[in-house]
Coordinates of N, CA, C and O in Angstrom, one line a residue:
M1 N 113.0 87.8 112.8 CA 111.9 87.1 113.2 C 111.8 86.7 114.6 O 112.6 86.4 115.2
I2 N 110.7 86.7 115.1 CA 110.2 86.7 116.4 C 110.5 85.1 116.8 O 109.2 84.5 116.6
P3 N 111.0 84.5 118.4 CA 110.7 83.8 118.5 C 109.6 83.3 119.2 O 108.8 84.0 119.6
E4 N 109.0 82.2 119.0 CA 107.7 81.6 119.4 C 107.4 80.6 120.3 O 108.5 80.0 120.5
I5 N 106.6 80.8 121.3 CA 106.3 79.7 122.0 C 105.9 78.3 121.4 O 105.1 78.1 120.7
K6 N 106.7 77.1 121.5 CA 106.7 75.9 121.1 C 105.9 74.8 121.4 O 105.2 75.1 122.9
K7 N 105.1 74.4 120.7 CA 103.9 73.3 121.0 C 102.8 74.1 121.9 O 102.4 73.2 122.8
A8 N 102.7 75.2 122.1 CA 101.3 75.8 122.8 C 100.3 75.9 122.2 O 100.4 76.1 120.9
P9 N 99.0 75.8 122.8 CA 98.0 75.6 122.4 C 97.8 77.4 121.7 O 98.5 78.2 122.3
N10 N 96.8 77.5 120.5 CA 96.9 78.7 119.9 C 96.7 79.8 120.8 O 97.1 80.8 120.8
A11 N 96.0 79.6 121.8 CA 95.7 81.0 122.4 C 96.3 81.2 123.5 O 96.3 82.0 123.9
Q12 N 97.2 80.1 124.0 CA 98.0 80.4 124.4 C 99.5 81.2 124.0 O 100.1 82.2 124.4
K13 N 100.0 80.3 122.6 CA 100.7 80.9 121.8 C 100.6 82.6 121.4 O 101.7 83.7 121.4
W14 N 99.4 82.6 121.2 CA 99.3 84.2 120.3 C 98.8 85.0 121.5 O 97.7 85.3 121.9
T15 N 99.8 85.7 122.1 CA 99.4 86.8 123.0 C 99.0 88.5 122.3 O 99.7 88.5 121.2
V16 N 98.9 89.0 122.9 CA 98.6 90.8 122.8 C 99.9 90.9 122.4 O 100.4 91.6 121.5
E17 N 100.8 90.9 123.2 CA 102.3 91.3 123.1 C 103.2 90.7 122.1 O 104.0 91.4 121.3
L18 N 103.1 89.0 121.8 CA 103.7 88.8 120.6 C 102.7 88.9 119.7 O 103.8 89.3 118.3
V19 N 102.0 89.0 118.9 CA 101.2 89.5 117.8 C 101.4 90.9 117.7 O 101.5 91.4 116.7
S20 N 101.7 92.1 119.0 CA 101.6 93.2 118.6 C 103.4 93.5 117.8 O 103.3 94.2 117.2
R21 N 104.2 92.7 118.8 CA 105.6 92.8 117.8 C 105.3 92.3 116.5 O 106.4 92.7 115.6
H22 N 104.8 91.2 116.2 CA 104.2 90.6 114.5 C 103.9 91.8 114.0 O 104.5 92.3 112.9
L23 N 103.0 92.8 114.5 CA 102.1 94.0 113.7 C 103.3 94.8 113.5 O 103.3 95.6 112.5
D24 N 104.2 95.1 114.6 CA 105.3 96.1 114.3 C 106.4 96.0 113.4 O 106.3 96.7 112.4
I25 N 106.5 94.8 113.1 CA 107.6 94.0 112.0 C 106.7 94.3 110.7 O 107.3 94.5 109.8
I26 N 105.6 94.1 110.4 CA 104.9 94.1 109.7 C 104.7 95.2 109.0 O 104.6 96.0 107.6
E27 N 104.7 96.6 109.9 CA 104.3 97.6 109.1 C 105.8 98.2 109.1 O 105.9 99.2 108.1
L28 N 107.1 97.7 109.5 CA 108.0 98.1 109.0 C 108.2 97.7 107.7 O 108.9 98.4 106.7
S29 N 107.8 96.7 107.4 CA 107.9 96.0 105.7 C 107.4 96.8 104.8 O 107.8 96.5 103.9
L30 N 106.2 97.6 105.2 CA 105.7 98.1 104.3 C 106.6 99.3 103.8 O 106.8 99.7 102.8
R31 N 107.5 99.7 104.4 CA 108.9 100.7 103.9 C 109.6 100.2 103.0 O 110.1 100.9 102.1
N32 N 109.7 98.4 102.6 CA 110.3 98.0 101.7 C 109.3 98.2 100.3 O 108.3 97.6 100.3
E33 N 110.1 98.8 99.4 CA 109.4 99.5 98.1 C 108.6 98.4 97.6 O 108.1 98.3 96.6
Y34 N 109.5 97.1 97.6 CA 109.2 95.8 97.0 C 108.0 94.9 97.5 O 107.9 93.8 97.2
C35 N 107.7 95.1 98.7 CA 106.9 94.3 99.7 C 105.4 94.9 99.2 O 104.8 95.9 100.4
F36 N 104.7 94.5 98.6 CA 103.7 94.9 98.1 C 102.2 94.0 98.7 O 101.3 94.3 98.4
F37 N 102.8 92.9 99.3 CA 101.5 91.8 99.6 C 101.7 91.7 101.2 O 102.7 91.4 101.1
L38 N 100.6 91.5 101.9 CA 100.6 91.1 103.4 C 101.3 89.8 103.3 O 102.1 89.6 104.5
G39 N 100.7 88.6 102.5 CA 101.6 87.4 102.5 C 102.9 87.7 102.5 O 103.6 86.6 103.2
W40 N 103.5 88.6 101.8 CA 105.4 88.2 101.7 C 105.8 89.0 103.2 O 106.5 88.2 103.3
A41 N 105.0 90.1 103.7 CA 105.2 90.3 105.1 C 105.0 89.3 106.2 O 106.2 88.7 106.8
L42 N 104.3 88.5 106.1 CA 104.1 87.3 107.2 C 104.7 86.5 106.6 O 105.6 85.5 107.5
K43 N 105.3 86.0 105.4 CA 106.4 85.0 104.9 C 107.6 85.4 105.8 O 108.4 84.5 106.3
G44 N 108.1 86.2 105.3 CA 109.4 86.9 106.1 C 109.6 87.0 107.6 O 110.5 86.8 107.7
Q45 N 108.5 87.0 108.1 CA 108.5 86.4 109.7 C 108.3 85.1 109.8 O 107.8 84.7 111.0
G46 N 108.4 83.8 109.0 CA 108.2 82.4 108.9 C 106.5 82.3 109.3 O 106.4 81.1 110.2
L47 N 105.6 82.9 109.2 CA 104.2 83.0 109.4 C 103.5 82.7 108.3 O 103.5 83.1 107.1
P48 N 102.4 81.6 108.1 CA 101.5 81.3 107.1 C 100.2 82.3 107.0 O 100.5 83.2 107.9
R49 N 99.7 82.2 106.1 CA 99.2 83.4 105.6 C 97.5 83.1 106.5 O 97.0 84.4 106.4
H50 N 97.3 82.2 106.6 CA 95.9 82.1 107.7 C 95.9 82.5 109.1 O 95.1 82.9 109.7
V51 N 97.3 83.2 109.4 CA 97.3 83.6 110.6 C 96.5 84.9 110.9 O 96.3 85.3 111.8
W52 N 96.6 85.7 109.8 CA 96.2 86.8 109.8 C 94.8 86.9 110.2 O 93.9 87.4 110.9
S53 N 93.8 85.7 109.5 CA 92.3 85.8 109.6 C 92.3 85.4 111.2 O 91.4 85.2 111.9
Y54 N 93.4 84.0 111.4 CA 93.1 83.6 113.0 C 93.0 84.6 114.1 O 92.5 84.8 115.0
W55 N 94.0 85.9 113.8 CA 94.4 86.7 114.4 C 93.1 87.6 114.7 O 92.5 88.3 115.8
K56 N 92.5 88.1 113.4 CA 90.9 89.0 113.2 C 90.0 88.0 114.5 O 89.2 89.2 115.1
K57 N 89.9 86.9 114.3 CA 89.0 86.3 115.2 C 89.5 86.1 116.5 O 88.6 86.4 117.4
R58 N 90.6 85.8 116.9 CA 91.2 85.6 118.0 C 91.2 87.0 119.1 O 90.8 86.8 120.5
F59 N 91.4 88.2 118.3 CA 91.2 89.1 118.7 C 90.3 90.5 118.1 O 90.3 91.7 118.6
A60 N 89.1 90.0 118.3 CA 87.8 90.3 117.9 C 87.6 91.5 118.7 O 87.1 92.8 118.7
G61 N 87.9 91.2 120.1 CA 87.5 92.3 121.2 C 88.5 93.3 121.5 O 88.6 94.1 122.2
N62 N 89.7 93.6 120.8 CA 90.5 94.0 120.8 C 90.9 94.9 119.9 O 91.2 95.0 118.8
D63 N 90.4 96.4 120.3 CA 90.0 97.4 119.2 C 91.5 97.9 118.8 O 92.0 98.2 117.7
D64 N 92.5 97.8 119.8 CA 93.6 98.2 119.6 C 94.4 97.4 118.1 O 94.8 97.9 117.5
I65 N 94.6 96.0 118.4 CA 95.1 94.9 117.4 C 94.2 94.9 116.3 O 95.0 95.5 115.3
I66 N 93.0 94.8 116.6 CA 91.8 95.1 115.2 C 92.4 96.5 114.3 O 92.4 96.3 113.3
E67 N 92.2 97.5 114.7 CA 92.6 98.8 114.2 C 93.9 98.8 113.7 O 94.1 99.2 112.5
R68 N 94.8 98.3 114.3 CA 95.9 98.3 113.7 C 96.2 97.2 112.5 O 96.5 97.6 111.6
M69 N 95.2 96.4 112.4 CA 95.3 95.1 111.4 C 94.5 96.0 110.0 O 95.3 95.3 109.1
L70 N 93.4 96.3 110.7 CA 92.7 97.5 109.7 C 93.8 98.4 108.5 O 93.4 98.4 107.4
V71 N 94.1 99.2 109.5 CA 95.1 99.9 109.1 C 96.0 99.5 108.2 O 96.7 100.0 107.1
I72 N 96.9 98.1 108.6 CA 97.9 97.5 107.7 C 97.3 97.2 106.1 O 98.1 97.3 105.3
D73 N 96.1 96.5 106.6 CA 95.4 96.2 105.5 C 95.4 97.2 104.5 O 95.3 97.3 103.2
S74 N 94.5 98.5 104.8 CA 94.3 99.6 103.9 C 95.9 100.1 103.2 O 95.6 100.5 102.2
Q75 N 96.8 99.9 104.1 CA 98.2 100.3 103.5 C 98.8 99.4 102.6 O 99.2 99.8 101.3
F76 N 98.4 98.5 102.6 CA 98.9 97.2 101.5 C 97.9 97.2 100.4 O 98.5 97.6 99.3
E77 N 96.8 97.8 100.6 CA 95.6 98.1 99.3 C 96.1 99.0 98.7 O 96.4 99.7 97.2
A78 N 96.4 100.2 99.6 CA 96.9 101.4 98.7 C 98.1 101.2 98.0 O 98.3 101.9 97.1
K79 N 98.9 100.8 98.3 CA 100.5 100.1 97.8 C 100.3 99.4 96.9 O 101.0 99.9 95.5
I80 N 99.3 98.5 96.5 CA 99.2 97.7 95.5 C 98.4 98.7 94.4 O 98.8 98.5 93.0
L81 N 97.6 99.6 94.7 CA 96.7 100.5 93.8 C 97.5 101.3 93.5 O 98.1 101.6 92.1
T82 N 98.9 101.9 94.0 CA 99.5 102.8 93.5 C 100.6 102.1 92.7 O 101.2 102.8 91.7
A83 N 101.1 100.8 92.9 CA 101.9 99.9 92.3 C 101.5 100.2 90.8 O 101.9 100.4 89.8
G84 N 100.2 99.6 90.7 CA 99.5 99.4 89.4 C 99.6 100.9 88.9 O 99.6 100.7 87.3
L85 N 99.0 101.6 89.2 CA 99.0 102.9 88.6 C 100.2 103.7 87.9 O 100.7 103.9 87.1
Q86 N 101.3 103.1 88.6 CA 102.6 103.3 88.1 C 103.3 102.9 87.4 O 104.7 102.7 87.1
N87 N 102.8 101.6 87.1 CA 103.2 100.4 86.3 C 104.7 99.7 87.1 O 105.7 99.2 86.3
V88 N 104.6 99.9 88.4 CA 105.8 99.2 89.2 C 105.0 97.5 88.9 O 106.0 96.4 89.0
L89 N 104.1 97.4 89.4 CA 103.3 96.2 89.0 C 102.2 96.1 87.9 O 101.8 97.3 87.7
P90 N 102.4 94.8 87.2 CA 101.6 94.9 86.1 C 100.4 95.2 86.4 O 99.6 94.8 87.6
A91 N 99.3 96.1 85.5 CA 98.2 96.5 86.3 C 97.0 95.4 86.2 O 96.3 95.4 87.0
E92 N 97.3 94.3 85.2 CA 96.2 92.9 85.5 C 96.6 92.3 86.9 O 95.7 92.0 87.8
I93 N 97.7 92.3 87.5 CA 97.8 91.7 88.7 C 97.3 92.4 90.2 O 96.8 92.2 90.9
A94 N 97.8 93.9 89.7 CA 97.2 94.9 91.0 C 95.6 94.6 90.8 O 95.1 94.8 91.9
I95 N 94.9 94.6 89.4 CA 93.6 94.5 89.5 C 92.7 93.1 89.9 O 91.9 93.0 90.9
W96 N 93.7 92.1 89.6 CA 93.0 90.8 90.2 C 93.5 91.1 91.6 O 92.3 90.7 92.4
T97 N 94.4 91.2 92.2 CA 94.7 91.6 93.5 C 93.4 92.3 94.5 O 93.3 92.0 95.2
L98 N 93.5 93.6 94.2 CA 92.4 94.6 94.4 C 91.0 93.9 94.3 O 90.2 94.0 95.5
R99 N 90.7 93.0 93.5 CA 89.3 92.5 93.4 C 89.4 91.2 94.2 O 88.3 91.0 94.9
T100 N 90.5 90.6 94.2 CA 90.4 89.0 95.2 C 90.4 89.1 96.8 O 89.8 88.7 97.4
A101 N 91.4 89.9 96.8 CA 91.8 90.3 98.3 C 91.2 91.5 99.4 O 91.0 91.4 100.1
Y102 N 90.6 92.4 97.9 CA 90.1 93.6 99.0 C 88.9 93.6 98.2 O 88.1 94.8 98.7
G103 N 88.3 92.9 97.8 CA 86.7 93.1 97.3 C 86.5 94.3 96.0 O 85.3 94.6 96.3
W104 N 87.1 94.7 95.4 CA 86.9 95.6 94.3 C 86.2 94.7 93.5 O 86.8 93.6 92.9
R105 N 85.0 95.3 92.7 CA 84.6 94.9 91.5 C 83.9 95.6 90.5 O 84.2 96.9 91.1
K106 N 84.0 95.1 89.6 CA 83.4 95.8 88.6 C 82.0 96.1 88.8 O 81.2 95.8 89.3
R107 N 81.9 97.3 88.0 CA 80.2 97.7 88.3 C 79.4 97.4 87.7 O 79.4 96.5 86.7
R108 N 78.3 97.3 87.9 CA 77.0 96.6 87.3 C 76.5 97.6 86.4 O 76.1 98.4 86.9

């Protein structure tokens, strides 16, 4: 877990360097075969789930941070799909997650 600046306004607390270190740890958590969800990786660092959407807004102009976040999202999506196909996760859980978190929908 990375130590954070206590009681600093969000604009000061979430620097490029601090977020980059958190992203490094999240990328490492993808190697854990049982870490299927971004929320689990965030929780492992003591971060709330909503911090991900906050970072997307805060660093919208920073192509490096946004690109890393998109790659991480894609990796979790692929990991969930693969786990569902290989029956590591129940198919219903994988399908529900892909629909709700990643926008997968039934064909009309």
